[in-house]
Short mmCIF file of C-alpha atoms in Angstrom, two decimals:
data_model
loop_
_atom_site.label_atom_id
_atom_site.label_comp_id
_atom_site.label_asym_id
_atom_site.label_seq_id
_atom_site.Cartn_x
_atom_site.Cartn_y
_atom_site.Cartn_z
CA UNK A 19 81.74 75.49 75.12
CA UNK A 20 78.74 73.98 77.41
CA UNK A 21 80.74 72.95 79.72
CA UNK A 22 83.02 76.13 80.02
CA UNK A 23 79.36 77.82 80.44
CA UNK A 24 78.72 75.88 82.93
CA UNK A 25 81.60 75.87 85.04
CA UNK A 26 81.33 79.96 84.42
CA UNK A 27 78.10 79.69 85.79
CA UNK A 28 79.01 77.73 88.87
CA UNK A 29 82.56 80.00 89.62
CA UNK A 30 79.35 83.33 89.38
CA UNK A 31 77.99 81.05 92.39
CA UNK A 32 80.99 80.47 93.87
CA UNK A 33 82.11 83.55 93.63
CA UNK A 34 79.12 85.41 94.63
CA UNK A 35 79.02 83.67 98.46
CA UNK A 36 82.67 83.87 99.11
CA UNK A 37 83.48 87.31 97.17
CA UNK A 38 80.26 89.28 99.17
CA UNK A 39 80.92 87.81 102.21
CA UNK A 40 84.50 88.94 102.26
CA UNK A 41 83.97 92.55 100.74
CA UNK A 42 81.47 92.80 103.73
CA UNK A 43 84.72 91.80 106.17
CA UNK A 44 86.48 94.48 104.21
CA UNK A 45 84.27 97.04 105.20
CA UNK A 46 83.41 96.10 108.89
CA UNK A 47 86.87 96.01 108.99
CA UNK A 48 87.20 99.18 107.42
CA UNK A 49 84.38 100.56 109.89
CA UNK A 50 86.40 99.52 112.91
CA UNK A 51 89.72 100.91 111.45
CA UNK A 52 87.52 104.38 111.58
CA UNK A 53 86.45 103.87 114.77
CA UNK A 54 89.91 103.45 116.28
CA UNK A 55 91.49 106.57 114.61
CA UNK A 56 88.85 108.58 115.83
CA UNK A 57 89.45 106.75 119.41
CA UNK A 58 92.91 107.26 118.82
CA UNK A 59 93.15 111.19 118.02
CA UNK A 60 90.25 111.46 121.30
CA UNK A 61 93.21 109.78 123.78
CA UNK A 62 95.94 111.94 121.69
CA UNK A 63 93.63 115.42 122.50
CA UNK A 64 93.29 114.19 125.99
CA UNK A 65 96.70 113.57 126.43
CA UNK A 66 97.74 116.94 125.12
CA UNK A 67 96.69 118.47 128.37
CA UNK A 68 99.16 116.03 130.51
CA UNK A 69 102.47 116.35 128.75
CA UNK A 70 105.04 117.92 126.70
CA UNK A 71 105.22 117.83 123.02
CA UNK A 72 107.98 115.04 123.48
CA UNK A 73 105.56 112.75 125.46
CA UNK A 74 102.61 113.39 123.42
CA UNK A 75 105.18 112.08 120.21
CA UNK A 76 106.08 108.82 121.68
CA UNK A 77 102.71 108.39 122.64
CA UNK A 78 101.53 108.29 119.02
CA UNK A 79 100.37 104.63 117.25
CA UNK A 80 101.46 103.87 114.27
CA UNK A 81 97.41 104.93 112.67
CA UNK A 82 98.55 108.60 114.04
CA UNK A 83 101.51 108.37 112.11
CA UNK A 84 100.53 107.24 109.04
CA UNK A 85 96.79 108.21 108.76
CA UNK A 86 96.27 110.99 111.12
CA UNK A 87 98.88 112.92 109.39
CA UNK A 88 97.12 112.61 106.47
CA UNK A 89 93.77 113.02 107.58
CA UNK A 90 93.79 114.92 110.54
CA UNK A 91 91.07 115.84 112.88
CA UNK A 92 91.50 119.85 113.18
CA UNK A 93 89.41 122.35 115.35
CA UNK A 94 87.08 124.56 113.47
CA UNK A 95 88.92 127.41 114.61
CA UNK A 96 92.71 125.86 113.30
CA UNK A 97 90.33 124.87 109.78
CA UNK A 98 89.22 128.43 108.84
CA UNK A 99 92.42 129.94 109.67
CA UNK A 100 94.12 128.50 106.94
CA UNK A 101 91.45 129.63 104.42
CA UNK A 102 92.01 132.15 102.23
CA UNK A 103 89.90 135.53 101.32
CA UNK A 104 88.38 135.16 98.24
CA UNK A 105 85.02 136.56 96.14
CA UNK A 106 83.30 135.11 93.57
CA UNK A 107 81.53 137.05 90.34
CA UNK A 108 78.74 134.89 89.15
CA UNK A 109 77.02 132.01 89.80
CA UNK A 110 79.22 129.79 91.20
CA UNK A 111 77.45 126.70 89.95
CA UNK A 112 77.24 127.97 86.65
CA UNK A 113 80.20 128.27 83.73
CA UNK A 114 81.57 132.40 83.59
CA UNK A 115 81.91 132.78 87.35
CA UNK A 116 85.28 134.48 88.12
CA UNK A 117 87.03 133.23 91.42
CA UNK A 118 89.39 135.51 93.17
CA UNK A 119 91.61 134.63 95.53
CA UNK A 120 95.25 135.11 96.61
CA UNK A 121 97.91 132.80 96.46
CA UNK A 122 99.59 131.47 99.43
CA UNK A 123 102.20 133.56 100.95
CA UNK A 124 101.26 136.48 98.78
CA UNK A 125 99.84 139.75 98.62
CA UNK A 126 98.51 139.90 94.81
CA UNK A 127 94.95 138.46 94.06
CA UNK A 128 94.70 135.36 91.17
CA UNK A 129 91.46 135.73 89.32
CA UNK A 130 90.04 132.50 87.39
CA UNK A 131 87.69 132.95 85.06
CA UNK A 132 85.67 129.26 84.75
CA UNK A 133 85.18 128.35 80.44
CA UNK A 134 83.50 125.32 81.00
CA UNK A 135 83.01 121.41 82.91
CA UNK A 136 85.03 118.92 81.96
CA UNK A 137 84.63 116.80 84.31
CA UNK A 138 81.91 115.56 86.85
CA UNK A 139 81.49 112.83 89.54
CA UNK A 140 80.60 111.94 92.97
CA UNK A 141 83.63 113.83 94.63
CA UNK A 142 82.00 117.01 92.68
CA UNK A 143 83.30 119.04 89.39
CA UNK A 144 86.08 119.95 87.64
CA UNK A 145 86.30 123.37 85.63
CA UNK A 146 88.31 124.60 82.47
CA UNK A 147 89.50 127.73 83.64
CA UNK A 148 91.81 130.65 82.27
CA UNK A 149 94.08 132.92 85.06
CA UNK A 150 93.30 136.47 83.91
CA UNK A 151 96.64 137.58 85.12
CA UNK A 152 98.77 135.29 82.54
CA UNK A 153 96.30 133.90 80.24
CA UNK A 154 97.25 130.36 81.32
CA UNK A 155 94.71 127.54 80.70
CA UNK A 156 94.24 125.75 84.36
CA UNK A 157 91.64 123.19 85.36
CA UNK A 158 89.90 123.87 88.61
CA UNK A 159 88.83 120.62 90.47
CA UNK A 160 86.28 121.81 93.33
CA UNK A 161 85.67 118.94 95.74
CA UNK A 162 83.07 119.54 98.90
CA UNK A 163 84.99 118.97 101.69
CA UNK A 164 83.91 116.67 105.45
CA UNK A 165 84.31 119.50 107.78
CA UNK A 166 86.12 117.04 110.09
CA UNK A 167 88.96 115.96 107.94
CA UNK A 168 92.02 117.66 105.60
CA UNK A 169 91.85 116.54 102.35
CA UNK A 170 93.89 113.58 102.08
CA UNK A 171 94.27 114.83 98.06
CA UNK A 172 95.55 118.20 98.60
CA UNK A 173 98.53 116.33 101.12
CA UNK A 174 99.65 113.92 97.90
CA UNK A 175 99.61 116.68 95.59
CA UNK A 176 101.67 118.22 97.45
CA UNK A 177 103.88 115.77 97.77
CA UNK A 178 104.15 114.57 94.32
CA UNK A 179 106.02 116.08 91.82
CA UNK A 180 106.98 114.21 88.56
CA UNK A 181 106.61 114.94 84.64
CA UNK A 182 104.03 112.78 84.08
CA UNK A 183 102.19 113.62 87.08
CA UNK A 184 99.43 116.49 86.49
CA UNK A 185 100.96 119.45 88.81
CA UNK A 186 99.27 121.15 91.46
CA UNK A 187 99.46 125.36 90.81
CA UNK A 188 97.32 126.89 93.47
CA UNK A 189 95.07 125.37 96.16
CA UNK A 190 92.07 127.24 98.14
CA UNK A 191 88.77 126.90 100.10
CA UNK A 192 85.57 128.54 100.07
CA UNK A 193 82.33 128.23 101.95
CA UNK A 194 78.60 128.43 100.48
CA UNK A 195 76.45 130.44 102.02
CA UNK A 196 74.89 127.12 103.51
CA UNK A 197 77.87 126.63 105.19
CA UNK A 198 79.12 124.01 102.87
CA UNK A 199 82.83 123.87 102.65
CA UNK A 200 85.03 123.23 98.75
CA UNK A 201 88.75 122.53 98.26
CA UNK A 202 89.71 124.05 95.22
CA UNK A 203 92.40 122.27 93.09
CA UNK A 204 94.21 124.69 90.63
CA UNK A 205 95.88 122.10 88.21
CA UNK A 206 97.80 122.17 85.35
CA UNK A 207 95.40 121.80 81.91
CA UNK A 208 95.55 119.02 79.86
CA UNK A 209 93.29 118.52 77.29
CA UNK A 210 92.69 114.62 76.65
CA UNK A 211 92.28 111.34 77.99
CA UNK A 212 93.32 108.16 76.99
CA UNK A 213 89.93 107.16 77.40
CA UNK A 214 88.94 110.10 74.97
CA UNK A 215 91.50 108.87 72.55
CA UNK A 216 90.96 105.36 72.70
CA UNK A 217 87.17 106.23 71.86
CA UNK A 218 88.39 107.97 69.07
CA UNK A 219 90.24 104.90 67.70
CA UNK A 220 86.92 103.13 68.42
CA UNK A 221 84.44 105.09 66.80
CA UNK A 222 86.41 104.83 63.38
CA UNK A 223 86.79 101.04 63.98
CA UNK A 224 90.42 101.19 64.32
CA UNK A 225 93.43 100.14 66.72
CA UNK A 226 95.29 102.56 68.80
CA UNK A 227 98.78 102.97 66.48
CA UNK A 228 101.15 100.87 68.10
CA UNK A 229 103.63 103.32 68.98
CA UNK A 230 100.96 105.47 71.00
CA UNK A 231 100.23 102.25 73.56
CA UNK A 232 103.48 101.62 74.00
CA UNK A 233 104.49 105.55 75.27
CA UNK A 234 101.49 105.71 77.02
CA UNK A 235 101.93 103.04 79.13
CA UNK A 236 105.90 103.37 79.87
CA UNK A 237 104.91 106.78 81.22
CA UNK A 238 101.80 105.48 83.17
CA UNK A 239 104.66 103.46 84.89
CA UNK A 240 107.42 105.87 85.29
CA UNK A 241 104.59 107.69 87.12
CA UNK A 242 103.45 105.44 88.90
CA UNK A 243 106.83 104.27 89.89
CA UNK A 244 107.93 107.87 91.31
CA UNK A 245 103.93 107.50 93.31
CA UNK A 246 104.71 104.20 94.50
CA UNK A 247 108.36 105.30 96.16
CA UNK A 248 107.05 107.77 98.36
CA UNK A 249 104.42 104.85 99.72
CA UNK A 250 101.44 106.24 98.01
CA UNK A 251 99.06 103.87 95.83
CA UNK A 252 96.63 105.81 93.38
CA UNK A 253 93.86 103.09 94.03
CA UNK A 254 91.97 104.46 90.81
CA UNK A 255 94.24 103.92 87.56
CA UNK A 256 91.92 104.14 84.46
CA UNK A 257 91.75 105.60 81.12
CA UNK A 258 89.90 108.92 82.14
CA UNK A 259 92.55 109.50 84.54
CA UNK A 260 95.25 109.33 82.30
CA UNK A 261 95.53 113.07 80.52
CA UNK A 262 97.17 113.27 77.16
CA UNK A 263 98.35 116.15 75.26
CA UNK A 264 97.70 114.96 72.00
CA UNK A 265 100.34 117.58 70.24
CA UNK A 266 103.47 116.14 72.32
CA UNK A 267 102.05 113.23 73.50
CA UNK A 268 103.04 113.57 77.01
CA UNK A 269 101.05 111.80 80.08
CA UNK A 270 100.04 113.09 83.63
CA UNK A 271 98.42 110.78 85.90
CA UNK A 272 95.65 112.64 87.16
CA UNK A 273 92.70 112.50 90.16
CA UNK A 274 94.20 111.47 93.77
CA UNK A 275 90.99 111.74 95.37
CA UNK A 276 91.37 107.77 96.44
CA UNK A 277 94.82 107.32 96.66
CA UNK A 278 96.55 106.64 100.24
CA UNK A 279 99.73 106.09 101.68
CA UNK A 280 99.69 102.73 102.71
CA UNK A 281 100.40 101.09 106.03
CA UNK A 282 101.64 97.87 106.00
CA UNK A 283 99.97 96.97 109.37
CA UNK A 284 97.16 98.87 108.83
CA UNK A 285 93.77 97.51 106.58
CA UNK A 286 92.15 99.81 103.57
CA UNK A 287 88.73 99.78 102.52
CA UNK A 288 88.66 96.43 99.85
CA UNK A 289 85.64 98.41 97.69
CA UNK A 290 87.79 100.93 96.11
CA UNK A 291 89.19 100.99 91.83
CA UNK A 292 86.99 101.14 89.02
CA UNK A 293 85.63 97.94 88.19
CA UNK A 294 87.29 96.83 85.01
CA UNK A 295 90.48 97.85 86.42
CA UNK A 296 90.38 96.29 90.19
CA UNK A 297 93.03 93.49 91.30
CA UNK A 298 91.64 90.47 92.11
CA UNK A 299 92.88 90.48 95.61
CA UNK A 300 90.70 93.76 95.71
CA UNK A 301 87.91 91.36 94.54
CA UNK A 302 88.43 88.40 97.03
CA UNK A 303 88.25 91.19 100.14
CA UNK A 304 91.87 91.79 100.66
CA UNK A 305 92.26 94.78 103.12
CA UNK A 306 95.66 94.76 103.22
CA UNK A 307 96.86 95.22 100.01
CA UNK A 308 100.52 97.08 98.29
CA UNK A 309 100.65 99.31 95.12
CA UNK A 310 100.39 96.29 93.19
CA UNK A 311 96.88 96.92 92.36
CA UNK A 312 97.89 99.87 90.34
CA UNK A 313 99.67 97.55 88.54
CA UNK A 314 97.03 95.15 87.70
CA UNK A 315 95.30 98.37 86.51
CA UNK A 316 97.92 99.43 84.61
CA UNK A 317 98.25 96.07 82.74
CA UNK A 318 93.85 96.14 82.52
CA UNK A 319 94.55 99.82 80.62
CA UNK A 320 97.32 98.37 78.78
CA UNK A 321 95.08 95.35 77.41
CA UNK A 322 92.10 97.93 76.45
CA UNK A 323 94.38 99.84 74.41
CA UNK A 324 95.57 96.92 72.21
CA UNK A 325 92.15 95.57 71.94
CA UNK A 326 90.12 98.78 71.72
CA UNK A 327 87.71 97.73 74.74
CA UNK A 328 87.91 96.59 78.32
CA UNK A 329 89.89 93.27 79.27
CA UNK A 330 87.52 92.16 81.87
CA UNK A 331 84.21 94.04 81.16
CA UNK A 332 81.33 93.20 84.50
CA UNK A 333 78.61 94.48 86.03
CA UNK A 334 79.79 93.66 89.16
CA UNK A 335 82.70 92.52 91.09
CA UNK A 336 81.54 88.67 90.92
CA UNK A 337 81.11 89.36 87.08
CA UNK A 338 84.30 91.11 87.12
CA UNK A 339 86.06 88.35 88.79
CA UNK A 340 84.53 85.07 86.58
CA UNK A 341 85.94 87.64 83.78
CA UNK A 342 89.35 87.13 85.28
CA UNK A 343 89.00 83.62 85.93
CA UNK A 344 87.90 82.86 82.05
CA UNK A 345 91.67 84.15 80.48
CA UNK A 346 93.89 83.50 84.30
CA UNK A 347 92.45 80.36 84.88
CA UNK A 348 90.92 79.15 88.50
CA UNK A 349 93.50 80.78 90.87
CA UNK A 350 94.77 77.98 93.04
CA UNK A 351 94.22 77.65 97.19
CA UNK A 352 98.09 79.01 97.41
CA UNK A 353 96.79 81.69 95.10
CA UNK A 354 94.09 83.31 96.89
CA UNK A 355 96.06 83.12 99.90
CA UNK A 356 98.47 85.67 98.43
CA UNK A 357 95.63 87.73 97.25
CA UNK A 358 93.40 87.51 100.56
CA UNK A 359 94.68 84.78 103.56
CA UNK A 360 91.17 85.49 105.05
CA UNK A 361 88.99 84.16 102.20
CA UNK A 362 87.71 80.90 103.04
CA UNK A 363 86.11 79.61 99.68
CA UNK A 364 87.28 77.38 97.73
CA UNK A 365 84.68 75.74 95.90
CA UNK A 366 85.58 77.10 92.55
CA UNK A 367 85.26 74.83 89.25
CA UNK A 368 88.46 74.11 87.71
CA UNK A 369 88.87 76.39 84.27
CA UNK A 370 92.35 76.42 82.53
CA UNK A 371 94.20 79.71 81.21
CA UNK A 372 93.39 80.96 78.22
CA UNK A 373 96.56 81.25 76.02
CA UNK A 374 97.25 85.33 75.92
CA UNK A 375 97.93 84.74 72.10
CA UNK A 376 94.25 83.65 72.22
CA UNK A 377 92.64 86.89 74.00
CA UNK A 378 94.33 89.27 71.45
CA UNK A 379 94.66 89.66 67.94
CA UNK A 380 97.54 88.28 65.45
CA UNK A 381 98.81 91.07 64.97
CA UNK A 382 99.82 92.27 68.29
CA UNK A 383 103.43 92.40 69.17
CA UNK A 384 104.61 89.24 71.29
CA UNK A 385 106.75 91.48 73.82
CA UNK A 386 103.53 93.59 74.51
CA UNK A 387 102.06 90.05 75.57
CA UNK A 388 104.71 89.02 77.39
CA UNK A 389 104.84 91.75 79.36
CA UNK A 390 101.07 91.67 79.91
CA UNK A 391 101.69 88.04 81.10
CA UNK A 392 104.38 89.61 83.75
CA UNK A 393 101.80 91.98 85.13
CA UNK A 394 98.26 90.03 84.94
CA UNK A 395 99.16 87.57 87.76
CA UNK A 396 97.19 86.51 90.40
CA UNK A 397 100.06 86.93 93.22
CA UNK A 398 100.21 90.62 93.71
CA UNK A 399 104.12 89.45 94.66
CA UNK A 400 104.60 88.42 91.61
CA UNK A 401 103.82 91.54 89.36
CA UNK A 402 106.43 93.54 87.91
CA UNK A 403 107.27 96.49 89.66
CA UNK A 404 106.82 99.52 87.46
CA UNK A 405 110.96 100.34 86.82
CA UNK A 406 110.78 97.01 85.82
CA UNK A 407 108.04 97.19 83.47
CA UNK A 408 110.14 100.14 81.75
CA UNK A 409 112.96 98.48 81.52
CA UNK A 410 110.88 95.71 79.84
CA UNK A 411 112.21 94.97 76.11
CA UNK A 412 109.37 95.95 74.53
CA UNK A 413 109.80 99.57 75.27
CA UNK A 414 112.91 98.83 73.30
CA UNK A 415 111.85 101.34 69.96
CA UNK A 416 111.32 104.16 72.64
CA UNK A 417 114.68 103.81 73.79
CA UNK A 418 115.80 103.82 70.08
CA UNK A 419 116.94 107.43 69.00
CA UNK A 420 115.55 107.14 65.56
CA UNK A 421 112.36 106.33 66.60
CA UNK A 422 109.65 109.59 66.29
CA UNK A 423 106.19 110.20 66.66
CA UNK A 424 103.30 109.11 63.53
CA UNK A 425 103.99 112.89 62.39
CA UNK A 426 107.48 112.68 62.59
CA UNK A 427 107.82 115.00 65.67
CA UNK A 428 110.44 113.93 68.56
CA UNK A 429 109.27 111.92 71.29
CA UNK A 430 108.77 113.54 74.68
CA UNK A 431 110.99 113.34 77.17
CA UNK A 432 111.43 109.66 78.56
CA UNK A 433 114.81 109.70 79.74
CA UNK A 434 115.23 112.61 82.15
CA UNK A 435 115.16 110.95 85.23
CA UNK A 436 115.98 112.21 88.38
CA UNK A 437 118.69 111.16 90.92
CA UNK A 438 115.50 109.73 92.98
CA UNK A 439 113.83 107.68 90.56
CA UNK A 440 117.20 105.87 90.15
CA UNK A 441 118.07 105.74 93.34
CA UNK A 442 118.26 101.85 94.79
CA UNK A 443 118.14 100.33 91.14
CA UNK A 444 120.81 97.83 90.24
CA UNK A 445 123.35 99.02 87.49
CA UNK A 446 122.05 96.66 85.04
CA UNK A 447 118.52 97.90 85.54
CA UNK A 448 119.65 101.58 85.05
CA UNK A 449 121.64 100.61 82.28
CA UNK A 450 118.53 99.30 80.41
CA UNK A 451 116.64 102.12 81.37
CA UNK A 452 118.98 105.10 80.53
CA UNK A 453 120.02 104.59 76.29
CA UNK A 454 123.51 105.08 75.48
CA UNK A 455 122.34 108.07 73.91
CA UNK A 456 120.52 109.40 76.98
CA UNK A 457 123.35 109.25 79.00
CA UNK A 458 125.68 112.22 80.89
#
């Protein structure tokens, strides 16, 4: 135990030269990537002037493409036309204000009537609400807005649309009378978290029922799966982002406010992902990184479940990576190379793997391991892919038709997949996904 201290001491040291130097390289990097979209749409605007539509579209780098369709620079004047008319009764920072506003396309005004927070963060607040036309529950995420930029969330809301995705009803703006500008998000209501729930479990010193981690996390990954295929990574996968109505026990991934469509030629911000849920290629400064780091997430949210608290608690992301290092083992030179081929330190102290029968309880089922062992990897190559993880056998019970919830309701829907989500899968792979009794 002394000398696994030790050596935990010196991979902190270690880790703390090469892992700051290279989240510093992620963000210079980052900086520049700014700079030259910015550079970029000034040369598009310019050329605007000079040719047709056709020349200006050939013209276009692959950053205008991908990220200044997402995020693009508009006019002021193009920006406030696409706002809509609304008033507000009440304070608007306080719970009781009533919003109206119209709906796009439409002639009729939507009132919401705000019940309370439930929710709060840097990227602002997010409202109960009830729509005083139909008396449906909504929540109302209002997010100050960079007058510069569309809101890179509103575009993947948009584009998203699965069961287990929280769905986007109505979207508007307003602006303070400081001149301060809020997207409004009007978004389905859900009224848990696994985070909620798994603080439930914790408070009572129990486990999360079995049966409960295993449906929540197939439908984290069916999500995630249906995210993934149209090129968007969430880049924030964590228990308070993963709504749960606790009567049917359906899931809705929830909060795009970091997730991007990733460029494979093009580098991301490294600093992004709640702590005890970043990839370690996240850690080690990798700014060009692929939707595997949801998956490392999803296996981190996976673990806490089973073992009622974090996986790899830290205080920071040197803390967070010896954490890593103390059940994975020292990553190898080949290793970090597949996580980050910029990082240059290597100076790590040798630690072996912890056993994953050894991190967990006796109790816990051996296929939830395994397929915790096929997820926590350090080659973000490696990890399953998230059809994969649901075709995994230890979802095996959910595809069994007997199986029902702890009250002896029917499971939610798990089954009902679309033509898309199935699309490009090998036969043998849809055949473990779809049950016999599932199929058309």
């Amino acid at each position: 135990d002394d000398a696994r201290r030790t050596a935990t001491a010196n991979v902190r040291r270690a880790t703390t030269r090469g892992a700051t130097r290279d989240e510093a390289r992620g963000v210079e990097a980052t900086t520049r990537d700014a700079e030259r979209i910015n550079e970029t749409t000034r040369r598009r605007d310019r050329r605007a002037g000079e040719g047709d539509a056709r020349a200006k579209a050939t013209a276009m780098t692959t950053i205008e493409a991908k990220e200044i369709e997402a995020l693009t620079i508009a006019s002021m004047a193009t920006r406030d036309a696409v706002y809509e008319t609304l008033r507000i009764d009440g304070d608007p920072n306080e719970v009781g204000h009533v919003i109206h506003t119209g709906a796009s396309g439409a002639s009729r005004e939507i009132s919401y009537e705000t019940v309370r927070v439930v929710g709060h963060g840097s990227f602002g607040v997010v409202y109960q609400a009830r729509c005083r036309e139909n008396d449906e529950e909504v929540a109302i995420k209002k997010v100050l807005q960079d007058k510069r930029f569309k809101n890179r969330e509103l575009q993947i809301m948009k584009a998203v649309d699965h069961t287990n995705v929280v769905k986007l009803i109505h979207s508007f703006y307003h602006t303070t009378e400081e001149d301060e500008v809020y997207l409004n998000l009007v978004l389905e209501f859900v009224p848990d978290t696994v985070y909620r729930i798994g603080k439930h479990y914790h408070k009572n010193n129990q486990r999360m029922p079995g049966l409960l981690v295993k449906l929540y996390t197939y439908q984290m990954a069916r999500a995630l799966a249906s995210v993934h295929k149209l090129g968007i990574c969430h880049r924030d996968i964590k228990p308070q982002n993963l709504l749960v109505d606790t009567k049917t026990h359906v899931l809705k991934i929830c909060d795009f406010g970091s997730a991007k469509i990733l460029a494979p030629t093009e580098p991301n911000i490294s600093y992004i992902c709640s702590r005890y849920y970043r990839a370690p290629e996240l850690i080690f400064g990798a700014v060009h990184y692929t939707t595997a780091i949801d998956i490392w997430s999803t296996g981190c949210v996976m673990a806490e479940m089973l073992l009622g608290s974090p996986l790899f608690p830290g205080d920071s992301g040197v803390d967070q990576l010896v954490e890593i290092i103390k059940v994975l083992g020292t990553p190898t030179k080949e290793q970090i190379m597949h996580m980050n081929p910029g990082y240059t330190e290597f100076t790590f102290p040798q630690l072996k793997p912890h056993s994953w029968s050894k991190v967990f309880s006796k109790n816990v089922d051996p296929l939830a391991l395994d397929l915790i062992s096929k997820i926590l990897v350090y080659v973000p190559e490696s990890r399953f892919d998230c059809m994969t993880m649901c075709a995994h056998e230890y979802f095996d019970e959910l595809r069994d038709e007997a199986t029902t919830l702890p009250d002896g309701s029917p499971l939610p829907p798990l089954f009902n997949f679309s033509d898309g989500e199935l699309e490009s899968l090998s036969d043998e792979l849809k055949k473990k996904l779809v049950p016999a009794h599932s199929r058309k």
